[in-house]
Tab-separated table of C-alpha atoms in Angstrom:
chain	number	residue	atom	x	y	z
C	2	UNK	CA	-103.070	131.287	153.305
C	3	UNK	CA	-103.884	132.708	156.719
C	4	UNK	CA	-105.354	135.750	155.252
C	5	UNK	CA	-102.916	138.321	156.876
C	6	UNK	CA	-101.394	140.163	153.895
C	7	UNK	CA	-97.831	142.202	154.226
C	8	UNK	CA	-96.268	144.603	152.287
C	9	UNK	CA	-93.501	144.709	150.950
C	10	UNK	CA	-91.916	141.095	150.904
C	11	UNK	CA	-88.755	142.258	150.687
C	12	UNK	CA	-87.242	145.761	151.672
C	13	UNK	CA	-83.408	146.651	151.282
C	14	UNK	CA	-82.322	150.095	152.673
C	15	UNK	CA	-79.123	151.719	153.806
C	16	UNK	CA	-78.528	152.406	157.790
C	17	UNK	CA	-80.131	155.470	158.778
C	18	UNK	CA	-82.973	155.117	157.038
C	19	UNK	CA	-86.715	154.478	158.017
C	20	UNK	CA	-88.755	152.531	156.235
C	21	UNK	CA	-92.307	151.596	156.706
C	22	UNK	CA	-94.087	147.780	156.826
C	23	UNK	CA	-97.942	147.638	156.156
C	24	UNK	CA	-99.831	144.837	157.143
C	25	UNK	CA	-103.529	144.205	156.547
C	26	UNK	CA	-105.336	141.919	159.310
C	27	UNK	CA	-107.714	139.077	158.493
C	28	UNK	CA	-111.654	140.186	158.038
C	29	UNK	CA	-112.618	140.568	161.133
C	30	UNK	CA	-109.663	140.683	163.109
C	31	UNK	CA	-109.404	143.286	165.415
C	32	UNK	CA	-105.900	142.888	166.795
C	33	UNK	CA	-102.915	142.864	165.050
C	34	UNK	CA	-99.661	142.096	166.610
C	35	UNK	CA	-95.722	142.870	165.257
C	36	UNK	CA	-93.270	140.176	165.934
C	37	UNK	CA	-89.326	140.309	164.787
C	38	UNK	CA	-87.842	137.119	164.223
C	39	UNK	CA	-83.824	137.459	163.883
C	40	UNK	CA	-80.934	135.267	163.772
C	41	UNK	CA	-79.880	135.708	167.311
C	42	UNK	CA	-83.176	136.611	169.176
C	43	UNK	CA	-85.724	134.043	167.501
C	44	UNK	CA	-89.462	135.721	167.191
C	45	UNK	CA	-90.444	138.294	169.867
C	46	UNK	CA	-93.056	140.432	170.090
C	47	UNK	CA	-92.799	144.049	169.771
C	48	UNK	CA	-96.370	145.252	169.758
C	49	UNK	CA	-100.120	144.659	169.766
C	50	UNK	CA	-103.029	147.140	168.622
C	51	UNK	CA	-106.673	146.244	169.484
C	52	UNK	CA	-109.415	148.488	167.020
C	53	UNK	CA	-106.655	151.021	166.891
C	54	UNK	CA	-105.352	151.536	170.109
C	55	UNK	CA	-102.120	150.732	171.799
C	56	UNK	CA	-102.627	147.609	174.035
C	57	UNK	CA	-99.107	145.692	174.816
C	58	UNK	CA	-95.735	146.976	174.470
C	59	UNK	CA	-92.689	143.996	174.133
C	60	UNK	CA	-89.241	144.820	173.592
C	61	UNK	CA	-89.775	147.344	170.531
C	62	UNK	CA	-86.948	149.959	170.070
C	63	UNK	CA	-87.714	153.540	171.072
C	64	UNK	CA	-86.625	153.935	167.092
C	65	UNK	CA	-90.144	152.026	165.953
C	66	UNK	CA	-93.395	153.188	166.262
C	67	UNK	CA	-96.317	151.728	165.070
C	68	UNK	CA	-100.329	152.774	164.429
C	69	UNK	CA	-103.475	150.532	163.673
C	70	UNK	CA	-106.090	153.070	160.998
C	71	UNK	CA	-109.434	153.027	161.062
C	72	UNK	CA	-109.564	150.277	158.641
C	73	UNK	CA	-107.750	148.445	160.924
C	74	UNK	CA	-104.617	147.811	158.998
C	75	UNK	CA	-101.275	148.619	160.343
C	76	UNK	CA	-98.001	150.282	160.102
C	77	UNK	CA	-94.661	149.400	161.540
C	78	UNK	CA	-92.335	152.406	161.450
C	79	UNK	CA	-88.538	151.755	161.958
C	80	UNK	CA	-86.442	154.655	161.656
C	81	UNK	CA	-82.532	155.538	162.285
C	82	UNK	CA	-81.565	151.839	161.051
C	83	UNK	CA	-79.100	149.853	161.843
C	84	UNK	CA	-77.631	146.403	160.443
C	85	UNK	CA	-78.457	144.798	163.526
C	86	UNK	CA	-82.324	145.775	162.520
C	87	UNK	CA	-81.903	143.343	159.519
C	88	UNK	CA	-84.813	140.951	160.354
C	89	UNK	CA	-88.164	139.030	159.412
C	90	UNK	CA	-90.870	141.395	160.578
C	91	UNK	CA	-94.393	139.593	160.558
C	92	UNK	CA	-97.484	140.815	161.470
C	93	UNK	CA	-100.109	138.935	163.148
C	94	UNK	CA	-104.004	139.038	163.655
C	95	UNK	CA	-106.875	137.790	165.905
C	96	UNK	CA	-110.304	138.402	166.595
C	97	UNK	CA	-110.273	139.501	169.944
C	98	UNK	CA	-107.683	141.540	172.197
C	99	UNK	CA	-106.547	138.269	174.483
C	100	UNK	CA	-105.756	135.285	172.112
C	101	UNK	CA	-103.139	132.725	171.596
C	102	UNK	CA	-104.593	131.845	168.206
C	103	UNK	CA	-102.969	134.484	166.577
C	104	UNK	CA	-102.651	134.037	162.239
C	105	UNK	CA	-99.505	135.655	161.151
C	106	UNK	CA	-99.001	137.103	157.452
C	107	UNK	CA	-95.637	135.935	154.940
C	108	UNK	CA	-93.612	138.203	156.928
C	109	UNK	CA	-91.200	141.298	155.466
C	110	UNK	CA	-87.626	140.310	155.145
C	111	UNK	CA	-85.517	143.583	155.788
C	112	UNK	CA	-81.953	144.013	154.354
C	113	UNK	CA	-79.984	147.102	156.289
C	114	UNK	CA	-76.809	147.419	154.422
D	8	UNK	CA	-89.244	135.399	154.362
D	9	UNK	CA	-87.819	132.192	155.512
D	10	UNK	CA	-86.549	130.675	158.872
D	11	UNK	CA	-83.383	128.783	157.437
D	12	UNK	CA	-81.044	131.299	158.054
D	13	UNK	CA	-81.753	130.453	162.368
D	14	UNK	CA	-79.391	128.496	164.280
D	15	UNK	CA	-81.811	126.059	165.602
D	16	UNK	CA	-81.276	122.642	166.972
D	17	UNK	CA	-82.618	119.925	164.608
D	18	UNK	CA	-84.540	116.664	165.070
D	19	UNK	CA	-84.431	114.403	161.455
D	20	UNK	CA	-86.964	111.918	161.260
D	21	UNK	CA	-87.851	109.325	158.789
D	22	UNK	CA	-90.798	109.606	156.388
D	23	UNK	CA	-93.710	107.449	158.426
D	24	UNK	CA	-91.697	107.409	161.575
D	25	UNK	CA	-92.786	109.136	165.069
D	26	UNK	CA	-91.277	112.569	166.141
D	27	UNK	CA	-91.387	113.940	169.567
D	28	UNK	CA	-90.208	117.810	169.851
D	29	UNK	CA	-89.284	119.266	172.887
D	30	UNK	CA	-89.681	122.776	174.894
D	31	UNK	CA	-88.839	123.960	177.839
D	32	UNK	CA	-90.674	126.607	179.909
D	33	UNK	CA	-89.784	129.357	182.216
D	34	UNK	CA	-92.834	130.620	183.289
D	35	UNK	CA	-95.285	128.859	185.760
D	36	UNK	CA	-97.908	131.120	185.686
D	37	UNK	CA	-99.001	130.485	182.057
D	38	UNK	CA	-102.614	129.800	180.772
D	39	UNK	CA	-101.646	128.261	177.622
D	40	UNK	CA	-99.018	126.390	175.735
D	41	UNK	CA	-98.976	126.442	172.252
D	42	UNK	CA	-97.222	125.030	169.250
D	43	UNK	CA	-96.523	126.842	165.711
D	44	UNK	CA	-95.150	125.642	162.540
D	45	UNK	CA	-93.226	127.743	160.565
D	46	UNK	CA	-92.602	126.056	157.091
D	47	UNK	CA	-90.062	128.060	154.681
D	48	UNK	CA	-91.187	131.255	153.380
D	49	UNK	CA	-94.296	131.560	155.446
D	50	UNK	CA	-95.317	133.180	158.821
D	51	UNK	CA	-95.973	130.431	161.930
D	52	UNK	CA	-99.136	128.717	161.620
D	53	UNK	CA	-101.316	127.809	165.082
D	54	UNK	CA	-100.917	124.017	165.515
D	55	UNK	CA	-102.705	122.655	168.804
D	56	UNK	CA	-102.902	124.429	172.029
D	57	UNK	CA	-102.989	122.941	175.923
D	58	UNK	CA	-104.613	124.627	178.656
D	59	UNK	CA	-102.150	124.783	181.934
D	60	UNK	CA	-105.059	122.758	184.054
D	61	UNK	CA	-104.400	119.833	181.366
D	62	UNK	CA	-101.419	117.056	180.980
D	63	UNK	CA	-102.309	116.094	177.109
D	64	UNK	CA	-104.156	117.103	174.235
D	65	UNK	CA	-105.077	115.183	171.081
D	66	UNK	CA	-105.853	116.377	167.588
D	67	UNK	CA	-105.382	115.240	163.987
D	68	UNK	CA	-101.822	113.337	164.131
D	69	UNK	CA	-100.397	115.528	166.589
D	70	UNK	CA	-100.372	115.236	170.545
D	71	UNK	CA	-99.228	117.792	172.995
D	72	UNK	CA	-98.025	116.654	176.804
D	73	UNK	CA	-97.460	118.906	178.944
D	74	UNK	CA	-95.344	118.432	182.615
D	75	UNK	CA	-95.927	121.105	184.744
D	76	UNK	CA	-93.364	119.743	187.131
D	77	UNK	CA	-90.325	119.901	185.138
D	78	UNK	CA	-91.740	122.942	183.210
D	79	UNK	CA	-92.010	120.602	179.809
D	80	UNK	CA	-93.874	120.372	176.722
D	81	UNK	CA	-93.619	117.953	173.788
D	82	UNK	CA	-94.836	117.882	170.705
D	83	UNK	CA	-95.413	114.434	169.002
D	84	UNK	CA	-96.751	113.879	165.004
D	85	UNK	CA	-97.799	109.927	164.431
D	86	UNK	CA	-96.552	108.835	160.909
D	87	UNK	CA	-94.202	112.116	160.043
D	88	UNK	CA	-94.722	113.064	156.635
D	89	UNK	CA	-92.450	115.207	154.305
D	90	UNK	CA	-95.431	117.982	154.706
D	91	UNK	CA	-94.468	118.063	157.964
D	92	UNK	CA	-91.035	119.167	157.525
D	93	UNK	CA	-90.685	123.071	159.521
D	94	UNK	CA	-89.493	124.725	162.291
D	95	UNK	CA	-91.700	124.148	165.238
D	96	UNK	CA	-92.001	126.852	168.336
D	97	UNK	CA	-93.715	126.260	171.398
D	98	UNK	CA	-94.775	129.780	173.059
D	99	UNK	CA	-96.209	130.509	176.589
D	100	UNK	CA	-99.706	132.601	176.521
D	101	UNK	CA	-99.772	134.963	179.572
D	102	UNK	CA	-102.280	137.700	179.633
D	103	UNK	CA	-101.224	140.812	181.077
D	104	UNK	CA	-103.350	143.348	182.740
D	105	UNK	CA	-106.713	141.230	181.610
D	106	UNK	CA	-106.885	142.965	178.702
D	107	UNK	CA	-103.654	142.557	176.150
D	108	UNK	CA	-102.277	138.996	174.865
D	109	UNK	CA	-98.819	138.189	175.071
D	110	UNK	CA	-96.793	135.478	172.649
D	111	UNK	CA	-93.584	134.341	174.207
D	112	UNK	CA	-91.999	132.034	171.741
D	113	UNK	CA	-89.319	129.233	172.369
D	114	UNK	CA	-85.817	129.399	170.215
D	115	UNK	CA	-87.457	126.395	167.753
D	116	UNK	CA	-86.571	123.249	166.599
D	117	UNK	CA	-86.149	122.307	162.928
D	118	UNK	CA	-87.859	118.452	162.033
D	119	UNK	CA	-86.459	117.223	158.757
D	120	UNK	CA	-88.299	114.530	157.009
D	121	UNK	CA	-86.470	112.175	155.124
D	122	UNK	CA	-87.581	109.705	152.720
């Protein structure tokens, strides 16, 4: 258990929806990080937060947002969906804003149908 | 969530036996070269890491090389066990701006153990 916790496990939804993913960071983590991992594009990164501010942007659409709280858990917004959106969504955490050694939560399988 | 739903090129090893994963890199610039395991139904886990200045790195049954000429990394587990039956990434650590982390992961390769 790597301590990252996600919400929900599993999420089915029609396109054009938006649905939202929580994650909750290991104690102590600071940064969290949101990765998709699809059939055809493998894991990439979409977006980091570091003690609740914006701090690297990878290929997330202009349809996703996301927020870190003061708590320090986190929020992955995808809106407008599309089947092609159908993915593993995990969340990841670390202590400080530059690491590798990043612990990733169980991961969100979405469904667009 | 699982990972056996990605096409990803497979290495099958038996129980006890050696395995020897490999990556290829793109970027030279690097600081770090990792490896994950990502067993079914869980997130990638943080394996063993290898600074760019470095050629190997040791830890408990698992040895990284990495060949800075070719742009290369392997991954080798001594005495492959059925526990060690995942998909494995390698990813390229390259800060940007000084101050934000950035993950670049491989496509993976799937190790099956047999017995």
């Amino acid at each position: 258990d790597s301590g990252v916790t996600q919400t929900p496990k599993h999420l089915i939804t029609a396109t054009g929806q938006r649905v939202t993913l929580r994650c909750s960071p290991r104690s102590g983590d600071l940064s969290v990080y949101w990765y998709q991992q699809s059939l055809d594009q493998g894991l990439q990164f979409l977006i980091q937060y570091y003690n609740g501010e914006e701090r690297a942007k990878g290929n997330i659409l202009e349809r996703f947002s996301a927020q870190q709280f003061p708590d320090l858990h986190s929020e992955l917004n995808l809106s407008s969906l599309e089947l092609g959106d159908s993915a593993l969504y995990f969340c990841a955490s670390s202590v400080s804003t530059a690491s590798y050694e990043q612990y990733f939560g169980p991961g969100t399988r979405l469904t667009v149908t | 969530g699982e990972s056996v739903g990605l096409h990803l090129p497979t290495l099958s090893v038996q129980e006890g036996d050696n395995s020897i994963i490999n990556c290829a890199y793109s970027n030279s610039a690097s600081d770090y070269f990792i490896w994950y395991k990502q067993e079914s139904g869980k997130g990638p886990q943080f394996i063993i890491d290898i600074r760019s200045n470095m050629d190997k790195r040791q830890g408990q049954r698992v040895t990284v090389l990495l060949n800075k000429t070719v742009k290369h990394l392997s991954l080798q587990i001594a005495a492959t066990q059925p526990g060690d039956s995942a998909v494995y990434f390698c990813a390229e650590y390259s800060p940007s701006t000084g101050t934000a982390s950035k993950l670049t992961f491989g496509t993976g390769t799937r190790l099956q153990v047999t017995l």
